[in-house]
Structure formats: structure tokens, C-alpha cells
PDB file of C-alpha atoms in Angstrom:
ATOM      1  CA  MET E   9     132.580 102.643  94.804  1.00 49.00           C
ATOM      2  CA  THR E  10     134.819 105.287  96.346  1.00 46.00           C
ATOM      3  CA  ARG E  11     133.586 108.009  98.671  1.00 47.00           C
ATOM      4  CA  ARG E  12     134.645 110.577  96.083  1.00 43.00           C
ATOM      5  CA  THR E  13     132.280 108.917  93.598  1.00 54.00           C
ATOM      6  CA  ILE E  14     129.500 108.973  96.179  1.00 46.00           C
ATOM      7  CA  LEU E  15     129.981 112.727  96.590  1.00 46.00           C
ATOM      8  CA  ALA E  16     129.919 113.277  92.830  1.00 48.00           C
ATOM      9  CA  LEU E  17     126.599 111.450  92.652  1.00 49.00           C
ATOM     10  CA  ALA E  18     125.259 113.487  95.546  1.00 42.00           C
ATOM     11  CA  LEU E  19     126.128 116.758  93.835  1.00 38.00           C
ATOM     12  CA  ALA E  20     124.400 115.536  90.683  1.00 48.00           C
ATOM     13  CA  GLY E  21     121.184 115.115  92.683  1.00 42.00           C
ATOM     14  CA  VAL E  22     118.303 112.705  92.181  1.00 38.00           C
ATOM     15  CA  THR E  23     114.982 112.979  90.407  1.00 35.00           C
ATOM     16  CA  THR E  24     112.273 115.128  91.926  1.00 35.00           C
ATOM     17  CA  LEU E  25     108.976 113.864  93.188  1.00 39.00           C
ATOM     18  CA  ALA E  26     107.211 115.937  90.542  1.00 37.00           C
ATOM     19  CA  THR E  27     106.963 113.818  87.385  1.00 36.00           C
ATOM     20  CA  PRO E  28     105.880 115.318  84.024  1.00 31.00           C
ATOM     21  CA  VAL E  29     102.818 113.692  82.457  1.00 32.00           C
ATOM     22  CA  THR E  30     100.684 114.531  79.453  1.00 30.00           C
ATOM     23  CA  GLY E  31      97.171 115.927  79.542  1.00 32.00           C
ATOM     24  CA  ALA E  32      94.528 115.038  82.111  1.00 33.00           C
ATOM     25  CA  GLN E  33      94.912 112.167  84.568  1.00 35.00           C
ATOM     26  CA  SER E  34      94.192 108.845  82.854  1.00 33.00           C
ATOM     27  CA  ALA E  35      95.411 105.272  82.727  1.00 35.00           C
ATOM     28  CA  SER E  36      98.577 106.533  81.042  1.00 35.00           C
ATOM     29  CA  ALA E  37      99.444 108.420  84.241  1.00 38.00           C
ATOM     30  CA  GLN E  38     100.358 105.102  85.794  1.00 41.00           C
ATOM     31  CA  ASN E  39     103.519 105.147  83.676  1.00 41.00           C
ATOM     32  CA  PRO E  40     104.395 108.860  83.401  1.00 38.00           C
ATOM     33  CA  VAL E  41     106.507 109.980  80.452  1.00 35.00           C
ATOM     34  CA  PHE E  42     108.473 113.169  79.853  1.00 30.00           C
ATOM     35  CA  ALA E  43     106.198 114.716  77.247  1.00 34.00           C
ATOM     36  CA  SER E  44     105.094 118.170  78.395  1.00 39.00           C
ATOM     37  CA  ARG E  45     105.767 120.942  80.840  1.00 48.00           C
ATOM     38  CA  ILE E  46     102.773 120.017  82.992  1.00 53.00           C
ATOM     39  CA  GLN E  47     104.066 118.191  86.035  1.00 79.00           C
ATOM     40  CA  ALA E  48     102.082 115.855  88.224  1.00 89.00           C
ATOM     41  CA  VAL E  49     103.053 115.163  91.807  1.00 92.00           C
ATOM     42  CA  LEU E  50     102.690 111.578  93.004  1.00 93.00           C
ATOM     43  CA  VAL E  51     102.200 110.978  96.726  1.00 96.00           C
ATOM     44  CA  ASP E  52     102.185 107.558  98.419  1.00 96.00           C
ATOM     45  CA  VAL E  53      99.732 107.729 101.320  1.00 97.00           C
ATOM     46  CA  LEU E  54      99.194 105.239 104.137  1.00 97.00           C
ATOM     47  CA  VAL E  55      95.777 105.421 105.824  1.00 97.00           C
ATOM     48  CA  THR E  56      95.227 103.399 108.986  1.00 96.00           C
ATOM     49  CA  ARG E  57      92.653 103.077 111.740  1.00 94.00           C
ATOM     50  CA  GLY E  58      93.523 101.162 114.885  1.00 91.00           C
ATOM     51  CA  GLY E  59      96.831 100.182 113.318  1.00 90.00           C
ATOM     52  CA  LYS E  60      95.154  98.503 110.320  1.00 93.00           C
ATOM     53  CA  PRO E  61      95.062  99.817 106.739  1.00 95.00           C
ATOM     54  CA  VAL E  62      91.839 101.503 105.630  1.00 95.00           C
ATOM     55  CA  THR E  63      90.705 100.196 102.247  1.00 94.00           C
ATOM     56  CA  GLY E  64      88.105 101.266  99.693  1.00 94.00           C
ATOM     57  CA  LEU E  65      88.810 105.008  99.665  1.00 96.00           C
ATOM     58  CA  THR E  66      88.345 107.083  96.524  1.00 97.00           C
ATOM     59  CA  ALA E  67      89.946 110.323  95.354  1.00 97.00           C
ATOM     60  CA  ALA E  68      86.956 112.228  96.732  1.00 97.00           C
ATOM     61  CA  ASP E  69      87.844 111.026 100.239  1.00 97.00           C
ATOM     62  CA  PHE E  70      91.193 112.825 100.216  1.00 97.00           C
ATOM     63  CA  GLU E  71      92.058 116.465 100.714  1.00 97.00           C
ATOM     64  CA  VAL E  72      95.550 117.584  99.679  1.00 98.00           C
ATOM     65  CA  ARG E  73      96.992 121.033 100.263  1.00 97.00           C
ATOM     66  CA  ASP E  74     100.164 122.192  98.550  1.00 97.00           C
ATOM     67  CA  ASN E  75     101.681 125.112 100.470  1.00 96.00           C
ATOM     68  CA  GLY E  76      98.260 125.572 102.020  1.00 97.00           C
ATOM     69  CA  VAL E  77      96.378 125.628  98.692  1.00 97.00           C
ATOM     70  CA  ARG E  78      93.790 122.902  98.160  1.00 98.00           C
ATOM     71  CA  GLN E  79      94.464 120.767  95.089  1.00 97.00           C
ATOM     72  CA  THR E  80      92.311 118.633  92.802  1.00 97.00           C
ATOM     73  CA  VAL E  81      93.557 115.074  93.229  1.00 97.00           C
ATOM     74  CA  GLY E  82      93.279 111.829  91.347  1.00 97.00           C
ATOM     75  CA  LEU E  83      93.834 108.290  92.577  1.00 97.00           C
ATOM     76  CA  LEU E  84      95.988 105.881  90.598  1.00 95.00           C
ATOM     77  CA  ASN E  85      95.260 102.183  90.264  1.00 93.00           C
ATOM     78  CA  THR E  86      98.312 100.498  91.785  1.00 92.00           C
ATOM     79  CA  GLU E  87      97.442  96.914  90.790  1.00 90.00           C
ATOM     80  CA  ASN E  88      99.382  97.150  87.534  1.00 89.00           C
ATOM     81  CA  MET E  89     102.123  99.434  88.822  1.00 93.00           C
ATOM     82  CA  PRO E  90     105.379  97.528  89.436  1.00 95.00           C
ATOM     83  CA  ILE E  91     107.093  97.891  92.785  1.00 97.00           C
ATOM     84  CA  ASN E  92     110.823  98.612  92.837  1.00 97.00           C
ATOM     85  CA  ALA E  93     112.019  97.064  96.102  1.00 98.00           C
ATOM     86  CA  VAL E  94     115.540  98.361  96.748  1.00 98.00           C
ATOM     87  CA  LEU E  95     117.429  96.790  99.633  1.00 98.00           C
ATOM     88  CA  ALA E  96     120.262  98.576 101.452  1.00 98.00           C
ATOM     89  CA  LEU E  97     121.754  96.129 103.933  1.00 98.00           C
ATOM     90  CA  ASP E  98     124.420  96.633 106.584  1.00 96.00           C
ATOM     91  CA  MET E  99     127.195  94.089 106.036  1.00 97.00           C
ATOM     92  CA  SER E 100     129.744  95.466 108.490  1.00 95.00           C
ATOM     93  CA  ALA E 101     131.702  93.092 110.724  1.00 95.00           C
ATOM     94  CA  SER E 102     129.025  93.163 113.444  1.00 92.00           C
ATOM     95  CA  THR E 103     126.527  91.368 111.183  1.00 94.00           C
ATOM     96  CA  ALA E 104     128.587  88.172 110.880  1.00 95.00           C
ATOM     97  CA  GLY E 105     127.188  84.855 112.064  1.00 95.00           C
ATOM     98  CA  SER E 106     123.570  84.550 113.142  1.00 95.00           C
ATOM     99  CA  ARG E 107     122.758  88.160 112.233  1.00 95.00           C
ATOM    100  CA  LEU E 108     123.771  87.537 108.630  1.00 97.00           C
ATOM    101  CA  ALA E 109     121.604  84.416 108.562  1.00 97.00           C
ATOM    102  CA  ASP E 110     118.653  86.409 109.892  1.00 97.00           C
ATOM    103  CA  ILE E 111     119.161  89.225 107.369  1.00 98.00           C
ATOM    104  CA  THR E 112     119.409  86.711 104.520  1.00 98.00           C
ATOM    105  CA  ALA E 113     116.211  84.948 105.619  1.00 98.00           C
ATOM    106  CA  ALA E 114     114.428  88.319 105.822  1.00 98.00           C
ATOM    107  CA  THR E 115     115.629  89.268 102.343  1.00 98.00           C
ATOM    108  CA  ASN E 116     114.399  86.001 100.874  1.00 98.00           C
ATOM    109  CA  ALA E 117     111.024  86.451 102.579  1.00 98.00           C
ATOM    110  CA  LEU E 118     110.624  89.923 101.077  1.00 98.00           C
ATOM    111  CA  LEU E 119     111.562  88.610  97.622  1.00 98.00           C
ATOM    112  CA  ASP E 120     108.986  85.827  98.034  1.00 98.00           C
ATOM    113  CA  GLY E 121     106.328  88.507  98.489  1.00 98.00           C
ATOM    114  CA  LEU E 122     107.033  90.242  95.174  1.00 98.00           C
ATOM    115  CA  ARG E 123     104.941  89.715  92.037  1.00 97.00           C
ATOM    116  CA  PRO E 124     106.322  88.796  88.592  1.00 96.00           C
ATOM    117  CA  ILE E 125     106.011  92.451  87.472  1.00 96.00           C
ATOM    118  CA  ASP E 126     107.937  93.736  90.507  1.00 97.00           C
ATOM    119  CA  ARG E 127     111.672  94.323  90.568  1.00 97.00           C
ATOM    120  CA  ALA E 128     114.309  94.332  93.283  1.00 97.00           C
ATOM    121  CA  ALA E 129     117.848  95.636  93.739  1.00 97.00           C
ATOM    122  CA  LEU E 130     120.547  95.048  96.327  1.00 98.00           C
ATOM    123  CA  THR E 131     123.188  97.353  97.780  1.00 98.00           C
ATOM    124  CA  THR E 132     125.309  96.385 100.771  1.00 97.00           C
ATOM    125  CA  PHE E 133     127.363  98.726 102.876  1.00 96.00           C
ATOM    126  CA  SER E 134     130.155  98.458 105.417  1.00 95.00           C
ATOM    127  CA  SER E 135     133.169 100.738 105.089  1.00 93.00           C
ATOM    128  CA  VAL E 136     132.769  99.943 101.365  1.00 94.00           C
ATOM    129  CA  ILE E 137     129.598 100.609  99.371  1.00 96.00           C
ATOM    130  CA  THR E 138     128.727  97.738  97.008  1.00 96.00           C
ATOM    131  CA  PRO E 139     125.829  98.021  94.529  1.00 96.00           C
ATOM    132  CA  ARG E 140     125.540  94.269  94.008  1.00 97.00           C
ATOM    133  CA  VAL E 141     122.424  93.863  91.846  1.00 97.00           C
ATOM    134  CA  ALA E 142     120.656  96.549  89.803  1.00 96.00           C
ATOM    135  CA  LEU E 143     116.855  96.568  89.572  1.00 96.00           C
ATOM    136  CA  THR E 144     115.750  93.293  88.029  1.00 96.00           C
ATOM    137  CA  THR E 145     112.859  90.853  87.868  1.00 97.00           C
ATOM    138  CA  ASN E 146     115.400  88.026  88.127  1.00 98.00           C
ATOM    139  CA  LEU E 147     115.245  87.756  91.910  1.00 98.00           C
ATOM    140  CA  SER E 148     117.534  84.731  91.978  1.00 98.00           C
ATOM    141  CA  LEU E 149     120.426  87.115  91.303  1.00 98.00           C
ATOM    142  CA  ILE E 150     119.823  88.760  94.655  1.00 98.00           C
ATOM    143  CA  ARG E 151     119.525  85.442  96.475  1.00 98.00           C
ATOM    144  CA  THR E 152     122.808  84.310  94.932  1.00 98.00           C
ATOM    145  CA  SER E 153     124.522  87.585  95.766  1.00 97.00           C
ATOM    146  CA  MET E 154     123.456  87.354  99.410  1.00 97.00           C
ATOM    147  CA  ARG E 155     125.075  83.925  99.692  1.00 96.00           C
ATOM    148  CA  ALA E 156     128.389  85.466  98.609  1.00 95.00           C
ATOM    149  CA  VAL E 157     128.406  88.286 101.174  1.00 96.00           C
ATOM    150  CA  VAL E 158     131.185  88.238 103.784  1.00 96.00           C
ATOM    151  CA  PRO E 159     130.594  90.836 106.527  1.00 96.00           C
ATOM    152  CA  ALA E 160     133.631  93.001 107.324  1.00 95.00           C
ATOM    153  CA  GLY E 161     134.692  96.525 108.142  1.00 94.00           C
ATOM    154  CA  GLU E 162     132.986  99.538 109.672  1.00 93.00           C
ATOM    155  CA  THR E 163     129.582 101.084 108.928  1.00 92.00           C
ATOM    156  CA  ALA E 164     128.838 103.772 106.316  1.00 94.00           C
ATOM    157  CA  ILE E 165     125.062 103.944 106.645  1.00 94.00           C
ATOM    158  CA  LEU E 166     124.512 107.328 105.001  1.00 95.00           C
ATOM    159  CA  ASP E 167     126.686 106.522 101.993  1.00 96.00           C
ATOM    160  CA  GLY E 168     124.956 103.150 101.624  1.00 96.00           C
ATOM    161  CA  ILE E 169     121.477 104.666 101.747  1.00 96.00           C
ATOM    162  CA  TYR E 170     122.430 107.250  99.156  1.00 96.00           C
ATOM    163  CA  ALA E 171     123.808 104.658  96.748  1.00 95.00           C
ATOM    164  CA  ALA E 172     120.597 102.637  97.084  1.00 96.00           C
ATOM    165  CA  LEU E 173     118.467 105.754  96.680  1.00 94.00           C
ATOM    166  CA  MET E 174     120.179 106.413  93.362  1.00 91.00           C
ATOM    167  CA  ALA E 175     118.852 103.067  92.118  1.00 88.00           C
ATOM    168  CA  THR E 176     115.291 104.452  92.294  1.00 90.00           C
ATOM    169  CA  GLN E 177     115.821 107.526  90.131  1.00 82.00           C
ATOM    170  CA  ALA E 178     114.079 107.815  86.762  1.00 74.00           C
ATOM    171  CA  GLU E 179     112.328 104.473  87.319  1.00 81.00           C
ATOM    172  CA  THR E 180     108.710 103.739  86.424  1.00 83.00           C
ATOM    173  CA  GLY E 181     106.462 102.235  89.067  1.00 87.00           C
ATOM    174  CA  ARG E 182     106.611 102.760  92.816  1.00 95.00           C
ATOM    175  CA  SER E 183     109.889 102.622  94.702  1.00 97.00           C
ATOM    176  CA  LEU E 184     110.353 101.203  98.195  1.00 98.00           C
ATOM    177  CA  LEU E 185     113.767 101.523  99.836  1.00 98.00           C
ATOM    178  CA  VAL E 186     114.278  99.051 102.698  1.00 98.00           C
ATOM    179  CA  VAL E 187     117.282  99.712 104.942  1.00 97.00           C
ATOM    180  CA  CYS E 188     118.547  97.365 107.642  1.00 97.00           C
ATOM    181  CA  THR E 189     121.393  98.261 109.999  1.00 94.00           C
ATOM    182  CA  ASP E 190     122.603  97.334 113.463  1.00 89.00           C
ATOM    183  CA  GLY E 191     125.069 100.130 114.218  1.00 78.00           C
ATOM    184  CA  ARG E 192     125.743 103.837 114.287  1.00 82.00           C
ATOM    185  CA  ASP E 193     127.434 105.385 111.278  1.00 87.00           C
ATOM    186  CA  THR E 194     131.210 105.291 111.693  1.00 88.00           C
ATOM    187  CA  SER E 195     132.642 105.927 108.235  1.00 89.00           C
ATOM    188  CA  SER E 196     130.278 107.786 105.857  1.00 91.00           C
ATOM    189  CA  TRP E 197     131.564 110.626 103.718  1.00 92.00           C
ATOM    190  CA  LEU E 198     128.155 112.236 103.240  1.00 92.00           C
ATOM    191  CA  ASP E 199     126.630 114.196 106.098  1.00 90.00           C
ATOM    192  CA  PRO E 200     122.974 113.847 107.198  1.00 92.00           C
ATOM    193  CA  ASP E 201     121.833 117.148 105.654  1.00 93.00           C
ATOM    194  CA  GLU E 202     123.137 116.155 102.203  1.00 91.00           C
ATOM    195  CA  LEU E 203     121.335 112.836 102.349  1.00 94.00           C
ATOM    196  CA  LEU E 204     118.146 114.412 103.695  1.00 93.00           C
ATOM    197  CA  GLU E 205     118.045 116.780 100.725  1.00 92.00           C
ATOM    198  CA  SER E 206     118.409 113.825  98.346  1.00 92.00           C
ATOM    199  CA  ALA E 207     115.625 111.946 100.155  1.00 93.00           C
ATOM    200  CA  ARG E 208     113.306 114.926  99.740  1.00 91.00           C
ATOM    201  CA  ARG E 209     113.974 114.917  96.007  1.00 89.00           C
ATOM    202  CA  ALA E 210     113.588 111.167  95.538  1.00 89.00           C
ATOM    203  CA  ASN E 211     110.421 109.429  94.448  1.00 87.00           C
ATOM    204  CA  ALA E 212     110.759 106.612  96.987  1.00 95.00           C
ATOM    205  CA  VAL E 213     109.317 105.624 100.345  1.00 97.00           C
ATOM    206  CA  MET E 214     112.063 104.657 102.798  1.00 97.00           C
ATOM    207  CA  ALA E 215     111.594 102.109 105.583  1.00 97.00           C
ATOM    208  CA  VAL E 216     114.370 101.416 108.091  1.00 96.00           C
ATOM    209  CA  VAL E 217     114.729  98.430 110.405  1.00 96.00           C
ATOM    210  CA  ALA E 218     117.221  99.289 113.143  1.00 92.00           C
ATOM    211  CA  THR E 219     118.797  96.982 115.693  1.00 88.00           C
ATOM    212  CA  GLY E 220     121.690  97.393 118.117  1.00 79.00           C
ATOM    213  CA  GLY E 221     123.377 100.788 118.141  1.00 68.00           C
ATOM    214  CA  ALA E 222     121.290 102.070 115.231  1.00 68.00           C
ATOM    215  CA  ARG E 223     118.216 102.311 117.432  1.00 68.00           C
ATOM    216  CA  ARG E 224     117.151 105.745 118.545  1.00 70.00           C
ATOM    217  CA  TRP E 225     119.477 107.420 116.000  1.00 77.00           C
ATOM    218  CA  SER E 226     117.354 110.414 115.041  1.00 85.00           C
ATOM    219  CA  VAL E 227     118.963 110.768 111.592  1.00 90.00           C
ATOM    220  CA  LEU E 228     117.221 107.598 110.408  1.00 92.00           C
ATOM    221  CA  THR E 229     113.856 108.854 111.620  1.00 93.00           C
ATOM    222  CA  ASP E 230     114.393 112.193 109.865  1.00 94.00           C
ATOM    223  CA  LEU E 231     115.116 110.374 106.598  1.00 95.00           C
ATOM    224  CA  THR E 232     112.120 108.070 106.738  1.00 96.00           C
ATOM    225  CA  ASN E 233     109.760 110.883 107.748  1.00 95.00           C
ATOM    226  CA  ALA E 234     110.956 112.931 104.763  1.00 95.00           C
ATOM    227  CA  THR E 235     109.818 110.146 102.411  1.00 96.00           C
ATOM    228  CA  GLY E 236     106.578 109.207 104.157  1.00 96.00           C
ATOM    229  CA  GLY E 237     108.083 106.017 105.551  1.00 96.00           C
ATOM    230  CA  ALA E 238     109.002 104.896 109.059  1.00 95.00           C
ATOM    231  CA  THR E 239     111.866 103.638 111.206  1.00 94.00           C
ATOM    232  CA  THR E 240     111.225 100.497 113.249  1.00 94.00           C
ATOM    233  CA  GLU E 241     113.448  99.685 116.215  1.00 92.00           C
ATOM    234  CA  ILE E 242     113.757  96.012 117.145  1.00 93.00           C
ATOM    235  CA  GLU E 243     115.583  94.154 119.884  1.00 91.00           C
ATOM    236  CA  SER E 244     116.869  91.150 117.960  1.00 92.00           C
ATOM    237  CA  SER E 245     117.882  90.302 114.404  1.00 94.00           C
ATOM    238  CA  ARG E 246     115.419  87.408 114.627  1.00 95.00           C
ATOM    239  CA  GLN E 247     112.666  90.022 114.227  1.00 96.00           C
ATOM    240  CA  ILE E 248     113.969  91.360 110.898  1.00 97.00           C
ATOM    241  CA  ARG E 249     112.070  88.858 108.769  1.00 98.00           C
ATOM    242  CA  ASN E 250     108.695  89.790 110.244  1.00 98.00           C
ATOM    243  CA  GLN E 251     109.496  93.468 109.786  1.00 97.00           C
ATOM    244  CA  PHE E 252     110.488  93.057 106.135  1.00 98.00           C
ATOM    245  CA  GLU E 253     107.267  91.180 105.416  1.00 98.00           C
ATOM    246  CA  ALA E 254     105.226  93.822 107.242  1.00 97.00           C
ATOM    247  CA  ILE E 255     106.934  96.644 105.327  1.00 98.00           C
ATOM    248  CA  LEU E 256     105.987  95.107 101.982  1.00 98.00           C
ATOM    249  CA  ARG E 257     102.393  94.433 103.065  1.00 97.00           C
ATOM    250  CA  GLU E 258     102.012  97.994 104.290  1.00 96.00           C
ATOM    251  CA  PHE E 259     103.482  99.417 101.099  1.00 97.00           C
ATOM    252  CA  ARG E 260     100.987  97.464  99.005  1.00 97.00           C
ATOM    253  CA  SER E 261      98.127  98.914 101.076  1.00 96.00           C
ATOM    254  CA  ARG E 262      99.088 102.516 100.303  1.00 97.00           C
ATOM    255  CA  TYR E 263      97.159 104.831  98.040  1.00 97.00           C
ATOM    256  CA  VAL E 264      98.914 106.796  95.293  1.00 97.00           C
ATOM    257  CA  LEU E 265      97.474 110.266  94.854  1.00 97.00           C
ATOM    258  CA  THR E 266      98.313 112.524  91.949  1.00 96.00           C
ATOM    259  CA  PHE E 267      97.738 116.206  91.283  1.00 96.00           C
ATOM    260  CA  VAL E 268      99.012 118.989  89.057  1.00 95.00           C
ATOM    261  CA  PRO E 269     100.096 121.861  91.362  1.00 95.00           C
ATOM    262  CA  THR E 270      97.694 124.761  90.924  1.00 94.00           C
ATOM    263  CA  GLY E 271      97.849 128.212  92.489  1.00 95.00           C
ATOM    264  CA  VAL E 272     101.318 127.746  93.940  1.00 94.00           C
ATOM    265  CA  ALA E 273     104.677 129.209  92.995  1.00 91.00           C
ATOM    266  CA  GLU E 274     107.129 127.269  90.850  1.00 84.00           C
ATOM    267  CA  GLY E 275     110.182 125.657  92.439  1.00 87.00           C
ATOM    268  CA  GLY E 276     111.463 125.422  95.975  1.00 91.00           C
ATOM    269  CA  PHE E 277     110.233 123.192  98.769  1.00 92.00           C
ATOM    270  CA  HIS E 278     106.467 122.676  98.840  1.00 95.00           C
ATOM    271  CA  SER E 279     104.826 121.575 102.070  1.00 96.00           C
ATOM    272  CA  LEU E 280     102.142 118.907 101.709  1.00 97.00           C
ATOM    273  CA  ALA E 281      99.190 118.236 103.979  1.00 97.00           C
ATOM    274  CA  VAL E 282      97.105 115.139 103.272  1.00 97.00           C
ATOM    275  CA  GLN E 283      93.861 114.393 105.097  1.00 96.00           C
ATOM    276  CA  VAL E 284      90.973 111.960 104.746  1.00 96.00           C
ATOM    277  CA  ARG E 285      87.585 113.605 104.951  1.00 93.00           C
ATOM    278  CA  GLY E 286      85.006 112.458 107.479  1.00 87.00           C
ATOM    279  CA  THR E 287      87.168 110.013 109.421  1.00 83.00           C
ATOM    280  CA  ARG E 288      89.605 109.948 112.301  1.00 86.00           C
ATOM    281  CA  ALA E 289      91.983 107.669 110.452  1.00 92.00           C
ATOM    282  CA  SER E 290      95.706 108.270 110.698  1.00 95.00           C
ATOM    283  CA  VAL E 291      97.367 109.481 107.514  1.00 96.00           C
ATOM    284  CA  LYS E 292     101.059 109.162 106.712  1.00 96.00           C
ATOM    285  CA  ALA E 293     102.638 110.772 103.653  1.00 97.00           C
ATOM    286  CA  ARG E 294     105.754 112.711 102.801  1.00 96.00           C
ATOM    287  CA  PRO E 295     105.619 116.229 104.298  1.00 96.00           C
ATOM    288  CA  GLY E 296     106.649 117.935 101.069  1.00 95.00           C
ATOM    289  CA  TYR E 297     108.465 117.838  97.748  1.00 92.00           C
ATOM    290  CA  ILE E 298     110.865 119.897  95.662  1.00 88.00           C
ATOM    291  CA  GLY E 299     108.727 121.733  93.139  1.00 79.00           C
ATOM    292  CA  GLY E 300     108.995 122.012  89.392  1.00 63.00           C
ATOM    293  CA  ALA E 301     106.673 123.779  86.973  1.00 45.00           C
ATOM    294  CA  ALA E 302     103.229 124.765  88.233  1.00 41.00           C
ATOM    295  CA  ARG E 303     100.031 126.281  86.888  1.00 40.00           C
ATOM    296  CA  ASP E 304      98.234 129.374  88.227  1.00 40.00           C
TER     297      ASP E 304
END
């Protein structure tokens, strides 16, 4: 995939967080369809206390404000919602040898944690962006593809993340984008602001595992914060496996809230504030979304 193609995709944009659904919230909202002008916003929310997920919450426990206006929220049952686990892996020259072995082991461990209804996809990036496997339930394709990878070249992190982000657009279920890199970006065509805008529009939670020179690169933190995810800095590639497993466990523990924006203007960037009533638990969710139609 050429950088010119990457730019063309960027200009085309990605799907918004707001997803049209029909009627009131019901079991059918778990698989939204384009059937009316009413748009529901889906928000993945992580609630923790003392570093551990808080379970057993209901919709009544949450308070969501859209541009400062309190919304009526529902809570989706995630048990039957497939997870789309999209991997974006740094395969530049610096990942050769033991680092590649560690990344491969981490990838296999994450795949082992997926259910039969879940899907996965694989994109690798160096100075060349390679979408190797599209979303599939046939996880052996990803394992086979990883065995064929030969690290080489420089590092185009931003371009690689964007290509992987595109794999989540217009997909049913919940999307998790897992990025692993060990270096600073040296060859991307896209700039951080372009990618950040795409991340704000995407219906995916992004988690980044950063080693080596990628640590403390604020661009990665900006991207993960925009999606309600997190960047984890580690000292050694031997820690990647544990991080991948932890990312998937944490994602499964999240709540998915839904609401139809009411009393707010149509379009533009909407700030979101999510709280849990009556507790000091920590709440992590995306800070906003790009709006579509709304009701007054």
C-alpha cells in the first residue's frame, strides 16, 4: 500500500461513533443497522476501583453528559457481541530476532483468548504498510502470516495505525485496536493531527504497547486517550505477551453504554463526561465523538 493510497483513505474518513439504530433500545441494538435517522452513540467504558474492574453495574449507575446535557442511557449486553481484535504490529528492522519471537508469542496468546464468535485482523508496518489478514474468525491465518514476517526497513507508525483503524469501520460488534511498536516514527506520510481526527471518528478502542524509543512519545498517548484506551510503556519485549493478555481481559470487562443524543446540537465534536453514581471508582471512556443527527 503506497503512502498516496494511505492519504486517499484518510481524506475519505472513517465511520463515526454515532451509529443509526431503529426505535427504542432493545436486543436489536446489539447489532445496529442503518434503518432510520435516529442515531445512537455507543461508548465503551472501563470502571475500576483499586486497579480492578468493577462488575455488576446497571444503566442506572451511570451518568452521561453530552456537551454538558445529561442523557438517558442504556446498557448493552456484551456477551453475544463479537470482538474485532485488530493488530497493528511494528515489523521494522529493529524487531528482528528475539523481539519478533516475543511479538509472535504475544499475538498467539491474544488469539488464544478470543471466542469462536470473535474475529481478528493483522496489519504490519515498517516503511511499508501491509494489511496481511482482514477480519476473520479463522485465526490460523494470522498465526501463519506471522510466521512469514521478515522485519526490515524504517518505522511508519502513524500510517500503520491508520491502515489498521480502517479495518474497524462499518463493522458490527466491538472493535479493539492493539498497537505494538518499539521505535519513534521515521517514515509516515500522515501527520499526528490527521490520524487523531480519524481516531475520534472511529468506533474502536485503541491500546498501545510501547517499548524502546516509542516510550514517552506523547502522540501515542493522545491517540489512545481519544478512543478511551491507554498506552502502556514497558522495558522489554518479553513483557509484551502479558500486556496483550491484560488488554484483552480489560476490554472484556468494559461496559457498553448507549444513548440517543437529546437536547444537543447536530454535528461537530461533542464532549462526553461519564461518571458512576455513588462511588469513587475510576472511569475511563472516550472524551467525545463526532456528532450526527440529534433530537431536541
